[in-house]
PDB file of C-alpha atoms in Angstrom:
ATOM      1  CA  THR A   1     -18.697  16.701   9.962  1.00 58.00           C
ATOM      2  CA  GLY A   2     -17.250  19.414  11.958  1.00 64.00           C
ATOM      3  CA  PRO A   3     -14.351  21.767  12.706  1.00 65.00           C
ATOM      4  CA  LEU A   4     -11.553  19.401  14.348  1.00 68.00           C
ATOM      5  CA  SER A   5     -10.915  19.287  18.187  1.00 72.00           C
ATOM      6  CA  GLY A   6      -7.795  21.171  19.537  1.00 76.00           C
ATOM      7  CA  THR A   7      -6.799  22.755  16.280  1.00 74.00           C
ATOM      8  CA  LYS A   8      -6.447  26.313  15.340  1.00 77.00           C
ATOM      9  CA  LYS A   9      -4.877  28.158  12.422  1.00 77.00           C
ATOM     10  CA  SER A  10      -2.218  30.461  13.137  1.00 74.00           C
ATOM     11  CA  LYS A  11      -2.734  34.239  13.937  1.00 75.00           C
ATOM     12  CA  ASP A  12       1.300  35.253  14.112  1.00 75.00           C
ATOM     13  CA  ARG A  13       1.422  37.811  11.498  1.00 80.00           C
ATOM     14  CA  VAL A  14       5.114  38.933  10.539  1.00 82.00           C
ATOM     15  CA  THR A  15       5.991  42.080   8.348  1.00 86.00           C
ATOM     16  CA  ILE A  16       9.026  42.333   6.128  1.00 88.00           C
ATOM     17  CA  LEU A  17      10.602  45.635   4.429  1.00 90.00           C
ATOM     18  CA  LEU A  18      13.473  45.607   2.016  1.00 90.00           C
ATOM     19  CA  ILE A  19      14.596  48.942   0.759  1.00 90.00           C
ATOM     20  CA  PHE A  20      16.700  49.862  -1.546  1.00 90.00           C
ATOM     21  CA  ASN A  21      17.285  52.333  -4.778  1.00 91.00           C
ATOM     22  CA  ALA A  22      17.439  50.966  -8.738  1.00 91.00           C
ATOM     23  CA  THR A  23      20.819  50.745  -8.646  1.00 90.00           C
ATOM     24  CA  GLY A  24      21.604  49.310  -5.109  1.00 82.00           C
ATOM     25  CA  LEU A  25      23.903  51.517  -4.363  1.00 90.00           C
ATOM     26  CA  THR A  26      21.536  52.161  -1.146  1.00 90.00           C
ATOM     27  CA  LYS A  27      20.628  49.779   1.248  1.00 88.00           C
ATOM     28  CA  LEU A  28      19.211  49.908   4.383  1.00 87.00           C
ATOM     29  CA  PRO A  29      18.946  46.625   6.418  1.00 86.00           C
ATOM     30  CA  PRO A  30      15.774  44.467   6.284  1.00 88.00           C
ATOM     31  CA  LEU A  31      13.346  45.651   9.184  1.00 87.00           C
ATOM     32  CA  PHE A  32      11.299  42.779  10.543  1.00 82.00           C
ATOM     33  CA  ILE A  33       8.163  44.049  12.274  1.00 82.00           C
ATOM     34  CA  HIS A  34       6.356  41.342  14.337  1.00 77.00           C
ATOM     35  CA  LYS A  35       3.352  41.257  16.326  1.00 76.00           C
ATOM     36  CA  PHE A  36       4.484  40.754  19.831  1.00 71.00           C
ATOM     37  CA  LYS A  37       7.918  42.586  21.632  1.00 70.00           C
ATOM     38  CA  ILE A  38       9.075  39.447  22.376  1.00 69.00           C
ATOM     39  CA  SER A  39       7.673  36.759  20.409  1.00 69.00           C
ATOM     40  CA  ARG A  40       8.209  33.378  22.113  1.00 72.00           C
ATOM     41  CA  LYS A  41       9.970  31.881  19.370  1.00 70.00           C
ATOM     42  CA  MET A  42      12.455  34.466  19.920  1.00 70.00           C
ATOM     43  CA  ILE A  43      12.663  34.010  23.073  1.00 78.00           C
ATOM     44  CA  GLY A  44      16.306  33.059  23.711  1.00 80.00           C
ATOM     45  CA  TYR A  45      18.174  35.119  20.628  1.00 76.00           C
ATOM     46  CA  ASP A  46      19.665  38.031  21.199  1.00 79.00           C
ATOM     47  CA  LYS A  47      17.929  40.601  18.653  1.00 73.00           C
ATOM     48  CA  SER A  48      20.690  43.169  18.555  1.00 77.00           C
ATOM     49  CA  LYS A  49      22.924  40.154  16.912  1.00 79.00           C
ATOM     50  CA  LEU A  50      20.149  39.419  14.419  1.00 77.00           C
ATOM     51  CA  PRO A  51      21.304  40.473  10.783  1.00 77.00           C
ATOM     52  CA  VAL A  52      17.729  42.544  10.533  1.00 80.00           C
ATOM     53  CA  ASN A  53      16.353  45.409  12.787  1.00 80.00           C
ATOM     54  CA  TYR A  54      13.555  44.142  14.420  1.00 75.00           C
ATOM     55  CA  TYR A  55      10.584  45.518  15.637  1.00 72.00           C
TER      56      TYR A  55
END
């Protein structure tokens, strides 16, 4: 047996950062950090309308 032809593991990675204090009074919007400035999956979406800060 060997590797299957035509298949590769995805190398897409994202980082999501949630920031808040212990009491929950101070919360910052979630940060979404992606490898690319504009991901192919995000084409057609307005990043300014997302509920996260996209970097």
